[in-house]
C-alpha angles and dihedrals in degrees: 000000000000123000106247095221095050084049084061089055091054088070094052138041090219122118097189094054085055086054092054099052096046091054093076090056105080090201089054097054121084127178122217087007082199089201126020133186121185123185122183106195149188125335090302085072084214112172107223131176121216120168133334122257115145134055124243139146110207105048130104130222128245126201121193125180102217097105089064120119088254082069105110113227112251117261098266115025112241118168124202119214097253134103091220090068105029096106092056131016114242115216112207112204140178099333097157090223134352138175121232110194116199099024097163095083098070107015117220096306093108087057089046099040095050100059131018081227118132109266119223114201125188141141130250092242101048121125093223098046090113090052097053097042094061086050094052094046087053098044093048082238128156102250107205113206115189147205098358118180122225109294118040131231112265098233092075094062099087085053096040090053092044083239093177126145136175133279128173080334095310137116115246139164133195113245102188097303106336127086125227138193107242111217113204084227096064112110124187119213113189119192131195145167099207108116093219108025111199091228126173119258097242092063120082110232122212123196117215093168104133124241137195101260089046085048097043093060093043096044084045089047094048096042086052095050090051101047097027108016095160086055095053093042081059094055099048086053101054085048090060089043095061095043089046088048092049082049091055092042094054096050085045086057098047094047082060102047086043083054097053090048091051109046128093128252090276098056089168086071091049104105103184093052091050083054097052083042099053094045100047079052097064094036096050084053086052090045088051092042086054099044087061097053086042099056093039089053095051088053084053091044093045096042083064086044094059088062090069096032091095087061084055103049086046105051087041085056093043086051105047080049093062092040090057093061089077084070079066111050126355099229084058088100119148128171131212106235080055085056098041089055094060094042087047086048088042092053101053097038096053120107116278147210084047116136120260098275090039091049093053092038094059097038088055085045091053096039094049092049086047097043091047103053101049090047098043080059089059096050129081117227107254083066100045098089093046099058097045098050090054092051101047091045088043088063094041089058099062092053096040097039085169091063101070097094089053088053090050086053092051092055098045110023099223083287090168103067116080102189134340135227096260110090119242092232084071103068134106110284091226101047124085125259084235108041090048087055087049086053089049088056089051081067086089097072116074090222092063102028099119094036083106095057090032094053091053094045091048106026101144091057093043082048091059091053089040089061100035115120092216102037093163085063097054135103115247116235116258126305090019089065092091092050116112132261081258103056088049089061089050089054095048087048095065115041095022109032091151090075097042090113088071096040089056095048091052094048083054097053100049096048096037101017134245091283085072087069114057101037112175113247113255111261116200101237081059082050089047098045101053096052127069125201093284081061122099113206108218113195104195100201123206116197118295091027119132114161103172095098084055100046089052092050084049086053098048086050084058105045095236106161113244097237088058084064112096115176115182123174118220107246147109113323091003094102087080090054096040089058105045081052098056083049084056102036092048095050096037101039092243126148118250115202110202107199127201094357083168078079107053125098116269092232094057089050095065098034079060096043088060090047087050097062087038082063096044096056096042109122086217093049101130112241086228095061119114128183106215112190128186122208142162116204108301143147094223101059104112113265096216091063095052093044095045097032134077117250135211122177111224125207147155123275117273115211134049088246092053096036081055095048091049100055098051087053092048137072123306105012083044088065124101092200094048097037098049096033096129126079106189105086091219091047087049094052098051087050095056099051094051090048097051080048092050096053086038082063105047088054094054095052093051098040085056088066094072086062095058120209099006090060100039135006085210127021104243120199106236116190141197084245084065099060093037100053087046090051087052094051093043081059098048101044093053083048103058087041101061094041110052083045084057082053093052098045095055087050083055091045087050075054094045106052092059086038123061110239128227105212127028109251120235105214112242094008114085109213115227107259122235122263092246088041100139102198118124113217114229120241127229116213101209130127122211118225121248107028129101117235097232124063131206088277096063079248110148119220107225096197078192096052121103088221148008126211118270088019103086137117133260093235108003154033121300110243111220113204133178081359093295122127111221139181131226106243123186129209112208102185097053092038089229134119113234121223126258115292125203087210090158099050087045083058090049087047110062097018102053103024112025103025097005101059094068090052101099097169114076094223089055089048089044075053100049095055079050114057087037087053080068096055105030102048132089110282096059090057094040114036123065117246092359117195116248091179145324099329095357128109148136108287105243086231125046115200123133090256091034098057086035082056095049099044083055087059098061132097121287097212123027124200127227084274093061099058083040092266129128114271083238089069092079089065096048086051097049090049085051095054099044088047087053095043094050088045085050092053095038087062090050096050097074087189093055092098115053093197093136125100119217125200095266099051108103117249100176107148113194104233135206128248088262117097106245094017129125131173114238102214102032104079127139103215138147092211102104081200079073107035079053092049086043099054097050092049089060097032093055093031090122090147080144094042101078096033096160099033098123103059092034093217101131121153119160094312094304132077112211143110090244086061096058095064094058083057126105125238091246095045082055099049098044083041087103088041084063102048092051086054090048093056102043095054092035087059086038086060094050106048084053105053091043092052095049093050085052094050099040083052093047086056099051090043107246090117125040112255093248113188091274100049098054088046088058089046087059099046092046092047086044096051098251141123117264113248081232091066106043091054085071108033144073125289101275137165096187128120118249093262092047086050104051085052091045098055090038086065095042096054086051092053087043086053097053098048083052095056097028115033128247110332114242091240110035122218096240094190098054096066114114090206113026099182087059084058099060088034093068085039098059089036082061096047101052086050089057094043093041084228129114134272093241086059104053123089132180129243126190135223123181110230123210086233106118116223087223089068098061116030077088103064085027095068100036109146122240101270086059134100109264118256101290098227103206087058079073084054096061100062089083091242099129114087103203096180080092124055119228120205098195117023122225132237121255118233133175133182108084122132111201103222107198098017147038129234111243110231092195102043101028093229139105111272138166119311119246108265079233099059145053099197143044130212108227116221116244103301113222109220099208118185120250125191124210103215119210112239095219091051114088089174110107118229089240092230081165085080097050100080125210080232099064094069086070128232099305108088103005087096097057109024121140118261099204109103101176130107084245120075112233086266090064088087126071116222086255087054107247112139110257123226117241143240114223091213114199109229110212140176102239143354097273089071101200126079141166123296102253123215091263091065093258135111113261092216092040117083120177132301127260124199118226131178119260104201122195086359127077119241084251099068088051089052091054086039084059094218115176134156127247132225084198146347138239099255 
């Protein structure tokens, strides 16, 4: 039967109207339909739904019962080569225009193969396309139209809207200006590859995107034909029996009913229908005879196919894998005929003579590790890991059905549940607050479902695992021994997740093999040799990348001539060029190199896109010819070259051995002239270490990238032209400079022959002057071009200037030649003196113009001098094989293969210390990298989130007395989305929390003037502090509380589920935090669980400054708005110091006072007794040997990252191997004036008594008044030197510039003691102090 709502359809072309329609049937409506397929087709303009492919929220889904088994087979079997209408042949008939996506799947067979009709093909962008559409429409012909892009040309539209009309009897239409005659024959077949075409609604729209199940059959249908093909012909055959034999049925039948309507009123005299009769009779008993052989011989035929159905299932997962990496990246296109040639090659080179279990399972072995490996070339790095995880548990998934919910966990975590019912007190001693909520999550999986009673029952044995160093080795406890690899890594994950690197690379290596591990990088000639000249070559560049050197090394292996190069760079005016070189290339078999595609027009693209495959089908196109195209990531790259190309992903080098590597084979360092440029075997030398230095540098910046924020604030894009612009400056400037010093000694020989001398000279060596050595150095008053005449240090470089400060010799006079300051270095071990060295302008060089001018954060450029002053200083020029880090060091001999031979040497893999980081930086790395992987494959799993409610979810809201009212917070539901939704409603309801909120005049709980004048100084200066607080969590609460009733009533249907609703709904059911809220609140990194605990705490903190007062130790990272903070503070502290605020500074002292002793006073509810304040007294932390005039404000709340704080000694010291971070004790804010050297006039501090702060902090202020805190002293009492120590919100440390000219994330600097190590070490280390941290 037919639906009665899709019949309505079939009098209009409207497909809202459908929708209408189908809204008042309750089994036609979905919410959240996660995937949708529509398909108008044929002159009966039916809706049917087929399969689901693409996302969409507000469609509906349509059912129609017409691919049933009742369904009669058309009159000639045709199959199209797609699984969606392999059970029954679609024929598509005289649509007057339709829309194919995804074209590319199938071709144009299924056009060809429906109707003997001439076929017209052209593509969208062809010049001539006018021309062939009025012959078509004349000639009643299918015009064919490919590969359109999203919008279509307007000249289609009179066709499109069937806009004829008569004239002299006879259809036209108006194409532009011209008139032509319509014939009723004419179709109109419109391809694309655009996943979600934006199509008028007057067009139907087939969809030809291929699914699993459509896959499944071809790929089952091709692997049978090639194994068993007899098999397959037969069944072929038999397909084309039964249709032939339903043919012959159905005429049968209407020979009969033409009878009946025929004959007389005595049909029994009727011979001729007694005949007919007669005769249907005995062939409908043949018919019935063969259907039953038919169908006994398909249940034999398909009985032999289930043996290789397993090779099917497997190559259409493998495929819709590799399709979903285009979700990824854009540039991630691959085609199916490219895929069906590697499972047909896997197929035929896989090992045989093997049994039926042992065949397939070869032939899936071989095609994975094909599959992999071509793909794993195309991808960048960053998304390496990711790929090759979703396929392996992909595949792990169809042999273990019962795994997928562990897989969903994975991805999301178990994000939506905030707590569960167990109580965290009864947890495992040894286990993490953190990690035992995350076990409580896995309860979700019915896998896991009894770990939580199982770990408190067994907890030694769970202990042992816990604390093992290889827990992905180790054997589960019973009865978890029998558990798969999977839910293992659900398990580590959870309580390990610091060695979730390993457990995923296991997993990996026991579903793929270990050869999925360790893929060998692509290498051009392999590109080169697997296309041919049809095939395009697709670089996808990442930044740094430059692969033309390569490209021309590639060419000279190769023997192309030089004039059959042609290299054009995409830019404004090049698209002339580019196409007069394809012309050339492709006649003369020539290479063309497009370079930076990414910044080419649209337009042009696709004009040379169509030029391209004009080129490729040329008869005269040149075997030799290659196309060569360069591309970062971008959307208007044309999708036929990357479908049809190959593609090999190019980046920079990773690792300090291979960046190394790359620079010495790379210009200049490549280069004999510019290498061994130097003559003077002592000038040489000097050169080649600095060089080795400088290309040691450049390594290590860019090897600090790959540790986030701890290697960089900001990362910088570092290029080769970086390195090699330094190198060239690094040249020229020791160049100059010993050129200009050879000037100026045989100036000084011209002296020396009318004056004795008094030491014989050594040609080439400079001997050391006396210290009374009278002799004034001449200066030289030239400027060399190219360096700014101020450094980082504000410093200027007088190029006419005899010294500059920090470059001066031991015993004499610093020479300055060619403007360049330099400094006299000895080299004890060769006996020489080595000549003069502009160490200092090199640094300015390189770390405020050529690597330094992309630095944009003050810390990384504090970084930056840093790591150039170990590579340009004395001891790399003057000591033999200097060490640059752990295992790195000058090589002892410095030709080109020398130097090749030694970087080869070196370590493969460096750790954190390597680089000057923490070794517990390679954990944090590793726990980066496996957060960014699982939120890469969340967004690929489109079933991760369940936020959609199906009809028999229960939806019952308990409702008030009151007509047309419902409680918020009170639903029975089933949908955890709501009982989500539900909880945080009742857990941030604090409508009494903020009770004065909208006047701001809080003050202690009363407002009035009286109360004032009980107030501290302090309270009233910090009174404005609080009422910003007030507001911004006041309109945080309430975005919050208003998003999540939208999005409770969205749920339950009583609004409609707009975009940003459902993007809240997907953030909530993923444990995240909804966009809507961050855009109010503070800068946070937390998961949403995390989140919800942390502000809970916050508005507590909040509720007890506003009935208590200003606590004596503030909470510093619960302030919404820090800057405020230490606005209001160095407003009171020039009130107290009658200066003014420009003029007040802070300084720091770290207080013995232990942030554990007090959270618990810190957070009393209030009911409780207020923080008793001599019980901070008592912690011993106040040195009263020194008088303070004005006391500090205690803050607490600040996590050292890259170091730890040392209790005994009061300075920074090396972190615990254990931990990443560090709690800092209560820090002291002490006030610090800037006096103005012109002003004798004092500040009068005398006036500003101690009494007149108030009560609140006289008792436990601070008594050190000097600059220094009470840790600047050593216990032997040398003045220590001090960290400035960056104070940011969270761990990203970077943040947007705000409206007042600061960072958002960055707060202000400390300044710690650093104890035995310089403040250098600390600035490489990267050590900084949170506000707060991720979890």
């Amino acid at each position: 039967m037919r639906n009665p709502f899709i019949e309505l359809f079939h009098l209009s072309n409207n497909l809202q109207m459908a929708r209408d329609c189908c809204n008042a049937d309750t089994k036609c409506l979905r919410h959240f339909s996660n995937t949708l397929t529509w398909i108008l087709l044929n002159n009966r303009m039916q809706l049917l739904v087929l399969e689901t492919t693409q996302t969409s929220s507000t469609l509906f889904i349509f059912k129609a019962l017409i691919t049933t088994p009742e369904f009669p087979e058309p009159p000639s079997y045709r199959p199209i080569p797609c699984g969606l209408f392999s059970p029954c042949s679609v024929d598509i008939g005289r649509s007057f225009g339709g829309v194919v996506p995804k074209f590319d799947l199938v071709q144009h067979k299924p056009v060809r193969q429906a109707t003997p009709q001439r076929v017209v093909v052209c593509q969208a962008t062809e010049v001539d396309l006018l021309d062939k559409l009025e012959a078509a429409l004349r000639d009643g012909a299918i015009l064919l139209l490919e590969n359109v892009t999203d919008t279509l040309d307007p000249l289609l539209d009179p066709v499109l809207l069937r806009e004829t009309f008569k004239q002299q009897g006879v259809d036209h239409v108006r194409i532009g200006d011209v008139v032509v005659e319509f014939n009723p024959k004419f179709l109109l077949f419109i391809t694309t590859r655009l996943g979600s075409p934006n199509i008028p609604p007057h067009v139907s729209l087939l969809n030809f995107s291929i699914t699993e199940l459509g896959l499944e059959s071809q790929l089952l249908g091709l692997v049978v034909a090639e194994e068993k093909p007899q098999l397959q012909h037969r069944r072929n055959q038999l397909m084309l029996e039964a249709a032939q034999n339903r043919r012959q049925l159905q005429e049968t039948q209407d020979q009969i009913l033409q009878v009946l309507s025929t004959a007389g009123q005595n049909l029994l005299e009727d011979e001729l229908a007694i005949n007919i009769m007669a005769s249907s009779r005995t062939l409908s008993k043949k018919i019935a005879t063969k259907e039953v052989v038919v169908r006994e011989t398909e249940e034999e035929i398909e009985t032999s196919r289930k043996i290789y159905r397993s090779v099917a299932t497997y190559a259409s997962v493998i495929f819709l894998c590799v399709m979903d990496m285009s979700s990824v990246d854009a540039m991630y296109q691959y085609s199916l005929d490219w895929f069906l040639k590697l499972y047909l090659q896997s197929i035929r080179e896989s090992p045989q003579g093997l049994g039926g279990e042992e065949r397939c399972s070869a032939i899936c072995h071989l095609l994975v590790k094909s599959v992999h490996r071509v793909v794993m070339h195309s991808l960048f790095e960053r998304h390496k890991a990711l790929f090759t995880l979703l396929l392996a548990a992909r595949l792990y998934t169809i042999t273990h059905p019962g795994s997928k919910a562990t897989w969903l966990y994975l991805l999301s975590g178990g994000g939506g549940k905030l707590d569960s019912d167990q109580s965290p007190k009864a947890r495992p001693t040894w286990l993490p607050d953190l990690a035992w909520q995350r076990v409580l999550a896995a309860s979700t999986c019915a896998s896991l479902a009894t770990l939580q009673v199982h770990m408190m029952e067994n907890c030694s044995e769970w202990q042992r695992f816990f604390e093992s160093t290889t827990p992905h080795a180790q054997v589960l406890p019973e009865p978890y021994t029998t558990v798969g690899v999977l839910e293992k890594l659900a398990i580590i994950k959870c309580l390990r997740p610091d060695a979730l690197t390993e457990a995923v690379n296991f997993f990996i290596e026991q579903v793929l093999g270990k050869e999925a591990l360790d893929v060998p990088p692509a290498s051009l000639r392999c590109s080169y040799d697997s296309s041919m000249c049809t095939t395009p070559l697709v670089l996808l560049l990442a930044p740094g990348a430059a692969p033309l050197q390569a490209l021309l090394r590639l060419a000279q292996e190769l023997n192309i001539p030089e004039d059959l190069l042609f290299v054009v760079s995409i830019g404004q005016g090049q698209e002339k060029a580019a196409e007069d070189c394809l012309r050339q290339a492709a006649e003369s078999g020539g290479w063309l190199v497009l370079q930076n595609c990414h910044l080419g027009d649209k337009a042009w693209l696709r004009r040379f896109e169509m030029l391209a495959h004009h080129a490729f089908r040329e008869p005269n196109t040149n075997g030799l010819f290659r196309l060569w195209m360069t591309s970062c990531p971008s959307e208007v790259f044309p999708v036929t070259l990357l479908l049809e190309g190959v593609k090999v992903s190019c980046e920079a080098p990773r690792g300090l051995r291979a960046s190394i590597l790359h620079a010495y084979n790379s210009h200049p360092m490549s280069d004999p002239a510019f290498y061994d440029g130097f003559t003077v075997e002592s000038e040489a030398l000097i050169f080649k270490r600095l060089l080795f230095g400088l290309s040691f540098f450049h390594a290590l910046i860019m090897e600090r990238k790959a540790y986030g924020a701890m290697g960089w604030n900001v990362p910088y894009q570092f290029t080769d032209a970086d390195l090699r612009i330094s190198a060239l400056q690094l040249k020229f400037i020791l160049e100059k400079t010993w050129s200009s010093e050879k000037l100026t000694d045989d100036k000084k020989s011209m002296v020396s022959q009318r004056q004795p001398m008094s030491a014989p000279s050594i040609s080439g060596i400079h001997e050391k002057s006396p210290p009374d050595s009278k002799s004034a150095p001449k200066t030289a008053k030239t400027c060399l071009t190219g360096i700014d005449h101020e450094t980082a240090d504000g410093e200027k470089l007088e190029f006419s200037s005899s010294k500059i400060e920090g470059l001066v010799a031991e015993s004499s006079e610093v020479e300055i030649t060619e403007g360049i300051s330099s400094k006299v270095i000895w080299s004890a071990s060769e006996g020489v003196e080595v000549d003069k060295l502009p160490l200092k302008a090199l640094r300015y060089l390189a770390g405020e113009c050529n690597y330094g001018g992309k630095v944009t954060d003050a810390r990384d450029r504090r970084l930056l001098h840093c790591l150039l002053a170990k590579v340009y200083n004395d001891r790399v020029c003057s000591k033999q094989s200097a060490e640059l880090g752990p295992g790195f060091s000058v090589p002892a001999c410095l030709t080109p293969s020398d130097v090749v031979c030694h970087a080869q040497q070196l370590p493969s893999v460096c750790g954190a210390a390597v680089l000057g980081l923490h070794p517990n930086c390679d954990a944090l790395k590793r726990d980066a990298e496996m957060n960014q992987l699982f939120r890469g494959l969340q967004t690929l799993e489109q079933n991760v989130a369940g936020t959609s409610v199906s009809e028999e979810d229960t939806m019952d809201t308990v409702t008030s007395k009151d007509a047309g009212k419902t409680h918020p917070c009170k639903t029975i539901t089933s949908n955890p989305l709501l009982e989500l939704t539900s909880e945080l409603l009742q857990r941030l309801n604090c409508d009494d929390l903020f009770t004065r909120s909208k006047d701001l005049r809080v003050t202690n709980g009363v407002d009035s003037e009286e109360s004032l004048k009980h107030m501290s100084v302090l309270a009233k200066a910090l009174q404005p502090v609080f009422k910003q607080e007030l507001f911004l969590y006041s309109e945080l609460l309430s975005t919050i509380r208003n998003n999540l009733t939208v999005v409770r009533s969205a749920l339950v249907g009583e609004v409609p589920m707009l975009p940003d609703i459902e993007t809240a709904c997907k953030s909530l059911a993923d444990g995240e935090i909804p966009t809507v809220w961050l855009c109010k609140s503070y800068l946070t990194k937390k998961k949403l669980v995390v989140y919800v605990a942390d502000l809970e705490k916050r508005l507590q903190f909040m509720q007890l400054w506003q009935q208590q007062g200003p606590p004596p130790v503030m909470w510093f990272s619960a302030l919404f708005a820090p800057h405020s903070f230490l606005t209001g503070l160095r407003q009171h502290f020039a009130r107290i110091l009658h200066t003014a605020i420009d003029n007040v500074t802070f300084k720091f002292q770290v207080t013995r006072i232990e942030v554990a002793d007090i959270i618990s006073q810190a957070f009393q509810s209030v009911e409780g007794e207020p923080i008793d304040k001599v019980s901070l007294k008592s912690t011993g932390d106040v040195d009263s040997g020194v008088a303070c005039a004005v006391p500090g404000v205690h803050v607490w709340g600040f996590y050292l990252e890259g170091a730890c704080w040392d209790r005994a000694e009061g300075c920074l010291a090396e972190l615990n191997s254990t931990h990443m971070h560090d709690v800092l004790p209560v820090l002291t804010i002490l006030p610090d004036v800037i006096r103005q050297p012109d002003m004798n006039a004092d500040m009068a501090t005398d006036s500003a008594s101690v009494s007149d702060l108030g009560a609140d902090y006289t008792d436990d202020a601070p008594t050190n008044g000097n600059t220094q805190n009470e840790n600047s002293t050593s216990a032997n009492g040398s003045l220590r030197e001090l960290y400035c120590c960056p104070v940011y919100r969270t761990s990203a440390r970077r943040g947007d510039l705000s409206t007042m000219g600061y960072c958002s994330n960055y707060v202000f600097d400390i300044t710690l003691p650093v104890g035995d190590e310089a403040p250098e070490t600390w600035v490489v280390r990267g050590v900084a102090a949170l506000t707060q941290l991720d979890e």
